[in-house]
Amino acid sequence: MKKLMIAAAAALLVLTMQAQESNKYIVKTKGAVKTVVAEQPAEGQTEEKAKEEPQDLLSRYFHYVSLCDWKEGMRFMVIPDKKDMVIKTFADAATGQMVSSRSLRHKIMVYKGHENTGGLHEHINFVCEDDGKAYYFEVPTLSFDDYCYGKLGVPTLAYLGDVDTAIELFKDKVLFTTAEEYYVDTELDGDGYKTIFDVPDGTEVKVVAVGVGTRSFPVKIIVADSNGREFYQNVAISRTNSGMRDDEFDISNMKFHTFKGAFELPDDSLAASGGYRKYVGKTVFTLYNTEMIGQNGQRTRVARLSTFVIKDVKPQRGSHYVKMTLKGESTGRTYTKEVTFVSQNVAGDIAGQREDLFDNLFAWGNPLTLPGVRQANFADVQKSIVRAGFTEGEVKLALGEPTGHGEDGGIYTWVYNEPGRPYVRVTFDKATNKVKNITRQK
């Protein structure tokens, strides 16, 4: 009997090890307690292609599939959270008895449709690839149709369609980091990890493995930097069965767990096709003198209120800057300027180092189309010179918004009294709304 028990235990251990070794979806970073070699996958297509393929790679290959639209054969892996160990998700179809989520951990469930069995609630049916058994999830509402339109989906299930597609697209590819934090596995058979915060933005990395992450963030992407250090991020791409609302991904600590929040594709045009495409073709003018790079690579000082059309915007690797190509509206000359859309140094702005911030450097449109601005006075306005007879629009364009206002009988005044700038008081005639006189103090 003792020999029989030992043999059975040994057989169980072998089966367990074989199951772990054959599961291509369970991948770990280098340095975990043991080494896991992920098999090279040979399959992985999304169920449907969009009728019209969008330009964005992620949108083209990763499609959100509502529970209402699930097709038989869709594959998921059971990845239970701690609460799922208490609240059981699946029942054994043969017995009707609830099954421990722990016993189903890492097993693959294949969707087999839904049915009304005559009870109070409908069943969402699955067959397990690992043990061949049938299981079901009982929907918590009276009907499947009432339930499927929500975002809750089926608990514990991580969508393998996204994982398979990610394996095909990203394995061995080069990416660039964009998140502030990543993770390193500390356990082979458990979920232990440590968080690292020292990966510079824009670090070039190579994808060394793709596997399953969590239910909410099903695609685990392991990358290595040029020194061979491995780390990972679990990301949601299509968000199929993520169990989260779309707006929840706008929360700062969730953005790391979207693909674009964690990684950037090496094709600049893909990056620019999203947030930066909207700037191309727009007209802007400079709010102060600035330095740009001319067509021949020379540094050129550009006057304030110079008007340009934005021709191109390209992100710069390893930084939050973009290179903006601008064409002078009057001269036709082309310039480039590196700017940022994110203010990261408030102290620098106070010290005057603000011209890199797009919103500080540029305003939309052509200044000559602003109300009250006349071509005859434009040369003075560019030099921040105000003269008698100027309109309110010309004064604002020359000096900016006043810091104070006054009124006395038939006149009113605008006062400019900013630290570090000369004191200026501009007096307007109420009858004409034009400058009557200017007082300056050094």
Short mmCIF file of C-alpha atoms in Angstrom, two decimals:
data_model
loop_
_atom_site.label_atom_id
_atom_site.label_comp_id
_atom_site.label_asym_id
_atom_site.label_seq_id
_atom_site.Cartn_x
_atom_site.Cartn_y
_atom_site.Cartn_z
CA MET A 1 0.00 0.00 0.00
CA LYS A 2 2.84 2.39 0.94
CA LYS A 3 4.59 1.74 -2.39
CA LEU A 4 1.32 2.34 -4.23
CA MET A 5 0.84 5.69 -2.47
CA ILE A 6 4.41 6.77 -3.25
CA ALA A 7 3.96 5.82 -6.90
CA ALA A 8 0.68 7.74 -7.10
CA ALA A 9 2.27 10.79 -5.53
CA ALA A 10 5.18 10.63 -7.94
CA ALA A 11 2.80 10.32 -10.90
CA LEU A 12 0.82 13.32 -9.69
CA LEU A 13 4.02 15.35 -9.34
CA VAL A 14 5.08 14.45 -12.89
CA LEU A 15 1.66 15.38 -14.27
CA THR A 16 1.76 18.67 -12.39
CA MET A 17 5.22 19.51 -13.73
CA GLN A 18 4.20 18.54 -17.27
CA ALA A 19 1.09 20.70 -17.04
CA GLN A 20 3.18 23.67 -15.91
CA GLU A 21 5.82 23.12 -18.58
CA SER A 22 3.24 22.72 -21.35
CA ASN A 23 1.30 25.87 -20.44
CA LYS A 24 2.71 28.45 -22.82
CA TYR A 25 0.62 31.17 -21.20
CA ILE A 26 2.41 31.12 -17.83
CA VAL A 27 5.58 33.16 -18.29
CA LYS A 28 7.96 34.64 -15.72
CA THR A 29 10.77 37.18 -15.73
CA LYS A 30 14.35 36.00 -15.40
CA GLY A 31 15.34 35.75 -11.76
CA ALA A 32 12.21 34.07 -10.40
CA VAL A 33 12.81 31.10 -8.09
CA LYS A 34 12.78 28.69 -11.04
CA THR A 35 13.17 29.12 -14.77
CA VAL A 36 10.17 28.80 -17.08
CA VAL A 37 10.78 28.45 -20.80
CA ALA A 38 7.75 29.62 -22.76
CA GLU A 39 6.99 27.55 -25.83
CA GLN A 40 6.96 29.32 -29.16
CA PRO A 41 3.30 29.68 -30.08
CA ALA A 42 2.04 28.64 -33.46
CA GLU A 43 -1.46 29.97 -33.31
CA GLY A 44 -3.41 33.04 -32.43
CA GLN A 45 -5.79 34.90 -34.66
CA THR A 46 -8.56 37.20 -33.59
CA GLU A 47 -12.01 35.80 -34.25
CA GLU A 48 -13.08 38.54 -36.63
CA LYS A 49 -11.46 41.30 -38.65
CA ALA A 50 -13.01 44.73 -38.75
CA LYS A 51 -14.80 45.46 -42.01
CA GLU A 52 -12.71 48.59 -42.43
CA GLU A 53 -9.24 48.27 -40.92
CA PRO A 54 -8.28 51.39 -38.96
CA GLN A 55 -4.76 52.83 -39.18
CA ASP A 56 -3.89 52.11 -35.57
CA LEU A 57 -2.25 48.69 -35.16
CA LEU A 58 -3.89 47.95 -31.81
CA SER A 59 -7.37 48.85 -33.05
CA ARG A 60 -6.84 46.74 -36.15
CA TYR A 61 -5.92 43.53 -34.31
CA PHE A 62 -7.55 43.78 -30.88
CA HIS A 63 -11.34 44.01 -30.90
CA TYR A 64 -13.57 44.39 -27.88
CA VAL A 65 -16.13 41.57 -27.82
CA SER A 66 -19.17 42.13 -25.65
CA LEU A 67 -20.50 39.11 -23.77
CA CYS A 68 -23.60 39.42 -25.94
CA ASP A 69 -21.43 38.74 -29.00
CA TRP A 70 -19.23 35.92 -27.74
CA LYS A 71 -18.77 33.11 -30.25
CA GLU A 72 -18.49 29.45 -29.35
CA GLY A 73 -14.86 28.44 -29.22
CA MET A 74 -13.58 31.62 -27.57
CA ARG A 75 -10.90 30.67 -25.03
CA PHE A 76 -10.27 32.01 -21.55
CA MET A 77 -7.99 31.13 -18.66
CA VAL A 78 -9.18 30.98 -15.06
CA ILE A 79 -7.21 33.59 -13.10
CA PRO A 80 -8.98 33.93 -9.75
CA ASP A 81 -8.49 36.92 -7.45
CA LYS A 82 -8.43 36.47 -3.68
CA LYS A 83 -12.17 37.15 -3.42
CA ASP A 84 -12.81 34.43 -6.01
CA MET A 85 -11.41 31.87 -3.59
CA VAL A 86 -14.36 32.61 -1.32
CA ILE A 87 -17.06 33.36 -3.89
CA LYS A 88 -17.03 30.40 -6.27
CA THR A 89 -17.64 31.16 -9.95
CA PHE A 90 -18.27 27.87 -11.75
CA ALA A 91 -20.46 24.86 -11.18
CA ASP A 92 -19.80 21.35 -12.44
CA ALA A 93 -22.41 20.78 -15.16
CA ALA A 94 -22.67 17.08 -14.32
CA THR A 95 -23.42 17.53 -10.62
CA GLY A 96 -24.58 21.13 -10.30
CA GLN A 97 -22.13 21.55 -7.43
CA MET A 98 -20.03 24.71 -7.16
CA VAL A 99 -16.33 24.19 -7.79
CA SER A 100 -13.42 25.82 -5.96
CA SER A 101 -11.72 28.48 -8.06
CA ARG A 102 -8.40 27.33 -6.66
CA SER A 103 -8.81 23.92 -8.30
CA LEU A 104 -9.55 25.58 -11.65
CA ARG A 105 -6.64 28.05 -11.50
CA HIS A 106 -4.81 28.30 -14.84
CA LYS A 107 -7.25 25.94 -16.54
CA ILE A 108 -8.53 26.96 -19.98
CA MET A 109 -12.26 27.35 -20.47
CA VAL A 110 -13.82 27.24 -23.95
CA TYR A 111 -17.10 29.11 -24.39
CA LYS A 112 -20.02 26.92 -25.48
CA GLY A 113 -22.90 29.36 -25.55
CA HIS A 114 -25.67 30.07 -23.04
CA GLU A 115 -28.98 28.38 -22.28
CA ASN A 116 -32.11 28.62 -20.19
CA THR A 117 -32.38 25.39 -18.23
CA GLY A 118 -35.80 26.17 -16.79
CA GLY A 119 -34.44 27.53 -13.53
CA LEU A 120 -34.46 31.08 -12.24
CA HIS A 121 -31.23 32.02 -14.00
CA GLU A 122 -29.62 31.17 -17.31
CA HIS A 123 -26.29 29.37 -17.64
CA ILE A 124 -23.19 30.43 -19.57
CA ASN A 125 -21.55 27.17 -20.59
CA PHE A 126 -17.91 26.15 -20.94
CA VAL A 127 -15.83 23.05 -21.57
CA CYS A 128 -12.46 22.84 -19.85
CA GLU A 129 -9.56 22.00 -22.20
CA ASP A 130 -7.54 20.59 -19.32
CA ASP A 131 -9.93 18.07 -17.77
CA GLY A 132 -12.59 17.74 -20.51
CA LYS A 133 -15.41 18.54 -18.08
CA ALA A 134 -18.36 20.85 -18.68
CA TYR A 135 -18.87 23.83 -16.37
CA TYR A 136 -21.29 26.71 -16.24
CA PHE A 137 -21.57 30.18 -14.76
CA GLU A 138 -25.04 31.10 -13.56
CA VAL A 139 -25.89 34.68 -14.52
CA PRO A 140 -26.96 36.75 -11.51
CA THR A 141 -29.93 38.30 -13.35
CA LEU A 142 -33.10 36.68 -14.63
CA SER A 143 -31.90 36.58 -18.22
CA PHE A 144 -28.69 36.47 -20.21
CA ASP A 145 -29.83 39.45 -22.31
CA ASP A 146 -30.23 41.59 -19.20
CA TYR A 147 -26.75 40.68 -18.01
CA CYS A 148 -24.62 40.62 -21.15
CA TYR A 149 -24.86 44.33 -21.94
CA GLY A 150 -23.00 45.25 -18.76
CA LYS A 151 -19.23 45.22 -18.26
CA LEU A 152 -19.12 42.56 -15.51
CA GLY A 153 -18.76 39.56 -17.82
CA VAL A 154 -17.77 36.21 -16.32
CA PRO A 155 -15.56 36.52 -13.22
CA THR A 156 -12.04 34.99 -13.09
CA LEU A 157 -11.73 34.60 -16.88
CA ALA A 158 -8.80 36.24 -18.69
CA TYR A 159 -9.41 36.48 -22.45
CA LEU A 160 -6.82 34.40 -24.32
CA GLY A 161 -7.76 35.85 -27.71
CA ASP A 162 -5.84 39.00 -26.78
CA VAL A 163 -2.92 36.96 -25.46
CA ASP A 164 -2.66 34.86 -28.63
CA THR A 165 -2.74 37.96 -30.83
CA ALA A 166 -0.15 39.70 -28.67
CA ILE A 167 2.16 36.67 -28.93
CA GLU A 168 1.99 36.87 -32.71
CA LEU A 169 2.44 40.63 -32.91
CA PHE A 170 4.93 41.44 -30.18
CA LYS A 171 7.15 38.39 -29.47
CA ASP A 172 10.81 39.35 -30.16
CA LYS A 173 9.77 42.85 -31.24
CA VAL A 174 11.30 46.14 -30.10
CA LEU A 175 9.17 48.47 -27.97
CA PHE A 176 9.79 51.64 -25.95
CA THR A 177 8.75 52.12 -22.33
CA THR A 178 6.26 54.83 -21.33
CA ALA A 179 5.18 53.92 -17.77
CA GLU A 180 6.60 55.00 -14.42
CA GLU A 181 6.54 51.51 -12.93
CA TYR A 182 7.00 47.90 -14.01
CA TYR A 183 7.20 44.54 -12.23
CA VAL A 184 9.59 41.64 -11.70
CA ASP A 185 8.44 38.13 -10.75
CA THR A 186 9.69 36.76 -7.45
CA GLU A 187 7.90 33.38 -7.50
CA LEU A 188 7.53 30.71 -10.13
CA ASP A 189 4.45 28.94 -8.85
CA GLY A 190 2.85 31.91 -7.11
CA ASP A 191 1.93 35.49 -7.96
CA GLY A 192 4.73 37.20 -6.03
CA TYR A 193 6.34 40.23 -7.64
CA LYS A 194 8.19 43.40 -6.81
CA THR A 195 7.63 46.85 -8.32
CA ILE A 196 10.49 48.75 -9.95
CA PHE A 197 10.51 52.50 -10.61
CA ASP A 198 13.90 53.02 -12.27
CA VAL A 199 13.06 52.36 -15.93
CA PRO A 200 13.66 55.64 -17.84
CA ASP A 201 10.85 56.81 -20.08
CA GLY A 202 11.58 55.83 -23.69
CA THR A 203 13.92 52.92 -22.85
CA GLU A 204 14.32 50.60 -25.84
CA VAL A 205 13.38 47.05 -24.87
CA LYS A 206 12.86 43.72 -26.59
CA VAL A 207 9.86 41.50 -25.92
CA VAL A 208 11.17 38.18 -24.61
CA ALA A 209 7.86 36.53 -23.68
CA VAL A 210 4.12 37.15 -23.79
CA GLY A 211 1.69 35.26 -21.60
CA VAL A 212 -1.38 35.64 -19.44
CA GLY A 213 -1.56 38.26 -16.73
CA THR A 214 -4.75 38.87 -14.77
CA ARG A 215 -8.42 38.91 -15.59
CA SER A 216 -8.53 42.73 -15.83
CA PHE A 217 -5.15 42.99 -17.57
CA PRO A 218 -4.84 39.69 -19.44
CA VAL A 219 -1.72 40.27 -21.55
CA LYS A 220 1.54 39.91 -19.66
CA ILE A 221 4.41 41.38 -21.69
CA ILE A 222 7.92 40.57 -20.47
CA VAL A 223 10.68 42.74 -21.93
CA ALA A 224 14.44 43.02 -21.53
CA ASP A 225 16.55 46.16 -21.76
CA SER A 226 20.00 46.42 -23.36
CA ASN A 227 21.59 45.09 -20.16
CA GLY A 228 19.42 41.97 -20.17
CA ARG A 229 17.32 43.04 -17.19
CA GLU A 230 13.80 41.66 -17.52
CA PHE A 231 10.58 43.22 -16.26
CA TYR A 232 6.94 43.12 -17.23
CA GLN A 233 3.61 44.87 -17.31
CA ASN A 234 0.13 43.33 -17.38
CA VAL A 235 -1.99 45.25 -19.87
CA ALA A 236 -5.53 45.34 -21.19
CA ILE A 237 -5.80 45.92 -24.92
CA SER A 238 -9.26 45.04 -26.24
CA ARG A 239 -10.62 44.95 -22.65
CA THR A 240 -12.82 41.97 -23.50
CA ASN A 241 -14.26 40.55 -20.24
CA SER A 242 -11.96 42.81 -18.20
CA GLY A 243 -14.75 43.43 -15.70
CA MET A 244 -13.97 47.16 -15.73
CA ARG A 245 -15.79 50.15 -17.16
CA ASP A 246 -14.02 52.20 -19.82
CA ASP A 247 -13.79 55.24 -17.55
CA GLU A 248 -11.95 53.19 -14.93
CA PHE A 249 -8.99 53.02 -17.29
CA ASP A 250 -8.70 56.83 -17.12
CA ILE A 251 -7.66 56.57 -13.46
CA SER A 252 -3.93 57.30 -13.18
CA ASN A 253 -2.91 53.96 -11.65
CA MET A 254 -4.84 52.09 -14.36
CA LYS A 255 -3.15 53.82 -17.29
CA PHE A 256 0.01 51.77 -16.68
CA HIS A 257 -2.11 48.73 -17.49
CA THR A 258 -3.08 49.77 -21.00
CA PHE A 259 -0.67 48.95 -23.80
CA LYS A 260 -0.11 52.60 -24.73
CA GLY A 261 0.30 53.48 -21.07
CA ALA A 262 3.12 50.96 -20.70
CA PHE A 263 4.75 50.67 -24.13
CA GLU A 264 5.13 52.48 -27.41
CA LEU A 265 5.50 50.91 -30.82
CA PRO A 266 8.66 51.82 -32.75
CA ASP A 267 6.75 53.39 -35.65
CA ASP A 268 6.57 57.15 -35.06
CA SER A 269 3.64 57.49 -37.43
CA LEU A 270 1.54 55.20 -35.24
CA ALA A 271 2.28 57.31 -32.18
CA ALA A 272 1.59 60.55 -34.02
CA SER A 273 -1.58 59.19 -35.61
CA GLY A 274 -3.36 59.40 -32.27
CA GLY A 275 -3.06 62.44 -30.05
CA TYR A 276 -0.79 64.52 -32.31
CA ARG A 277 -2.54 64.10 -35.64
CA LYS A 278 -5.12 66.72 -34.69
CA TYR A 279 -2.43 69.43 -34.67
CA VAL A 280 -1.29 68.88 -38.27
CA GLY A 281 -2.64 71.55 -40.62
CA LYS A 282 -3.51 73.99 -37.84
CA THR A 283 -2.36 77.63 -37.90
CA VAL A 284 -0.50 79.01 -34.87
CA PHE A 285 1.51 82.10 -33.98
CA THR A 286 4.36 82.62 -31.52
CA LEU A 287 3.68 84.51 -28.32
CA TYR A 288 7.31 85.67 -27.89
CA ASN A 289 10.68 85.49 -29.64
CA THR A 290 12.00 81.96 -29.83
CA GLU A 291 14.72 79.88 -31.45
CA MET A 292 13.93 77.36 -34.18
CA ILE A 293 15.97 75.21 -36.55
CA GLY A 294 15.86 76.38 -40.17
CA GLN A 295 15.84 74.35 -43.36
CA ASN A 296 19.63 74.16 -43.51
CA GLY A 297 19.99 73.12 -39.88
CA GLN A 298 20.95 76.57 -38.65
CA ARG A 299 19.53 78.06 -35.48
CA THR A 300 17.24 80.98 -36.25
CA ARG A 301 15.64 83.56 -33.99
CA VAL A 302 11.95 83.86 -34.83
CA ALA A 303 10.03 87.01 -33.90
CA ARG A 304 6.96 86.94 -31.69
CA LEU A 305 3.61 86.90 -33.51
CA SER A 306 5.14 84.96 -36.42
CA THR A 307 2.48 82.78 -38.05
CA PHE A 308 3.01 79.14 -39.05
CA VAL A 309 1.10 76.12 -40.31
CA ILE A 310 1.95 72.87 -38.48
CA LYS A 311 3.08 70.34 -41.08
CA ASP A 312 4.17 67.39 -38.93
CA VAL A 313 4.54 66.24 -35.32
CA LYS A 314 6.90 63.41 -34.34
CA PRO A 315 7.52 62.08 -30.82
CA GLN A 316 11.16 62.06 -29.69
CA ARG A 317 12.46 58.81 -28.25
CA GLY A 318 13.37 58.80 -24.59
CA SER A 319 11.63 62.07 -23.77
CA HIS A 320 8.21 63.72 -23.52
CA TYR A 321 9.11 66.12 -26.34
CA VAL A 322 7.91 66.14 -29.93
CA LYS A 323 9.59 67.62 -32.99
CA MET A 324 7.15 69.97 -34.69
CA THR A 325 7.67 70.97 -38.32
CA LEU A 326 6.25 74.42 -39.10
CA LYS A 327 5.91 76.35 -42.35
CA GLY A 328 5.94 80.14 -42.27
CA GLU A 329 2.64 81.44 -43.57
CA SER A 330 4.14 84.57 -45.15
CA THR A 331 7.68 83.38 -46.01
CA GLY A 332 6.99 79.75 -46.92
CA ARG A 333 10.16 78.74 -45.04
CA THR A 334 10.19 75.51 -43.03
CA TYR A 335 11.38 75.29 -39.43
CA THR A 336 11.46 72.64 -36.72
CA LYS A 337 10.95 73.16 -33.01
CA GLU A 338 11.03 70.66 -30.14
CA VAL A 339 8.13 71.30 -27.80
CA THR A 340 6.27 69.47 -25.08
CA PHE A 341 2.59 69.30 -24.26
CA VAL A 342 3.31 68.36 -20.63
CA SER A 343 4.63 70.88 -18.11
CA GLN A 344 7.08 68.99 -15.89
CA ASN A 345 9.10 71.82 -14.32
CA VAL A 346 7.10 74.56 -12.63
CA ALA A 347 10.28 76.14 -11.27
CA GLY A 348 11.64 76.34 -14.80
CA ASP A 349 8.51 78.13 -15.98
CA ILE A 350 8.89 80.71 -13.23
CA ALA A 351 12.54 81.21 -14.17
CA GLY A 352 11.55 81.94 -17.75
CA GLN A 353 12.40 78.53 -19.22
CA ARG A 354 8.91 78.12 -20.56
CA GLU A 355 9.18 78.24 -24.32
CA ASP A 356 9.32 74.47 -24.64
CA LEU A 357 5.70 74.18 -23.50
CA PHE A 358 3.38 74.35 -26.51
CA ASP A 359 0.61 76.29 -24.77
CA ASN A 360 3.07 78.92 -23.55
CA LEU A 361 4.80 79.35 -26.89
CA PHE A 362 1.91 79.25 -29.36
CA ALA A 363 -1.61 80.59 -29.75
CA TRP A 364 -4.09 79.37 -32.33
CA GLY A 365 -4.81 81.28 -35.56
CA ASN A 366 -3.31 84.31 -37.30
CA PRO A 367 -2.87 87.46 -35.17
CA LEU A 368 -3.84 89.71 -38.08
CA THR A 369 -7.32 88.21 -38.05
CA LEU A 370 -7.91 89.18 -34.40
CA PRO A 371 -10.46 91.99 -33.81
CA GLY A 372 -8.93 95.47 -34.02
CA VAL A 373 -5.46 94.36 -35.19
CA ARG A 374 -4.28 96.34 -38.23
CA GLN A 375 -1.42 95.58 -40.62
CA ALA A 376 -0.13 99.18 -40.40
CA ASN A 377 0.57 98.83 -36.66
CA PHE A 378 1.70 95.20 -36.69
CA ALA A 379 5.47 95.89 -36.75
CA ASP A 380 5.16 97.91 -33.52
CA VAL A 381 2.88 95.34 -31.94
CA GLN A 382 5.47 92.61 -32.64
CA LYS A 383 8.02 94.65 -30.66
CA SER A 384 5.54 95.20 -27.77
CA ILE A 385 5.34 98.90 -28.62
CA VAL A 386 2.04 100.72 -28.01
CA ARG A 387 1.24 104.12 -29.49
CA ALA A 388 -1.62 106.61 -29.36
CA GLY A 389 -4.50 105.53 -31.59
CA PHE A 390 -3.98 101.80 -31.02
CA THR A 391 -7.07 99.66 -30.43
CA GLU A 392 -7.72 97.43 -27.44
CA GLY A 393 -6.92 94.39 -29.57
CA GLU A 394 -3.56 95.82 -30.59
CA VAL A 395 -2.67 96.69 -26.98
CA LYS A 396 -3.54 93.20 -25.77
CA LEU A 397 -1.52 91.63 -28.55
CA ALA A 398 1.45 93.89 -27.77
CA LEU A 399 1.39 93.76 -23.96
CA GLY A 400 -0.94 90.91 -23.00
CA GLU A 401 -3.78 90.98 -20.50
CA PRO A 402 -3.61 93.94 -18.07
CA THR A 403 -3.06 93.31 -14.36
CA GLY A 404 -5.39 96.14 -13.33
CA HIS A 405 -8.17 98.44 -14.59
CA GLY A 406 -9.32 101.94 -13.79
CA GLU A 407 -12.01 104.42 -14.93
CA ASP A 408 -12.40 108.18 -14.54
CA GLY A 409 -14.96 110.25 -16.50
CA GLY A 410 -14.36 109.94 -20.22
CA ILE A 411 -11.29 107.75 -19.91
CA TYR A 412 -10.37 104.29 -18.67
CA THR A 413 -6.98 102.75 -17.97
CA TRP A 414 -5.24 99.43 -18.25
CA VAL A 415 -2.32 98.85 -15.91
CA TYR A 416 0.59 96.43 -16.50
CA ASN A 417 2.50 95.87 -13.29
CA GLU A 418 4.07 92.40 -13.41
CA PRO A 419 7.24 91.55 -11.46
CA GLY A 420 10.34 91.85 -13.62
CA ARG A 421 8.62 93.99 -16.27
CA PRO A 422 8.41 97.80 -16.61
CA TYR A 423 5.29 99.45 -15.22
CA VAL A 424 2.94 100.59 -18.02
CA ARG A 425 -0.34 102.48 -17.82
CA VAL A 426 -2.39 102.78 -21.00
CA THR A 427 -5.17 105.36 -21.08
CA PHE A 428 -8.10 104.90 -23.50
CA ASP A 429 -10.67 107.37 -24.75
CA LYS A 430 -14.13 106.03 -23.95
CA ALA A 431 -15.62 107.58 -27.05
CA THR A 432 -13.29 105.81 -29.49
CA ASN A 433 -11.91 102.87 -27.42
CA LYS A 434 -8.46 103.85 -28.67
CA VAL A 435 -5.27 104.72 -26.83
CA LYS A 436 -5.05 108.36 -25.69
CA ASN A 437 -1.65 108.21 -23.98
CA ILE A 438 0.87 105.80 -22.45
CA THR A 439 2.79 106.16 -19.18
CA ARG A 440 5.88 104.06 -18.58
CA GLN A 441 8.08 103.70 -15.52
CA LYS A 442 11.36 101.81 -15.36
#
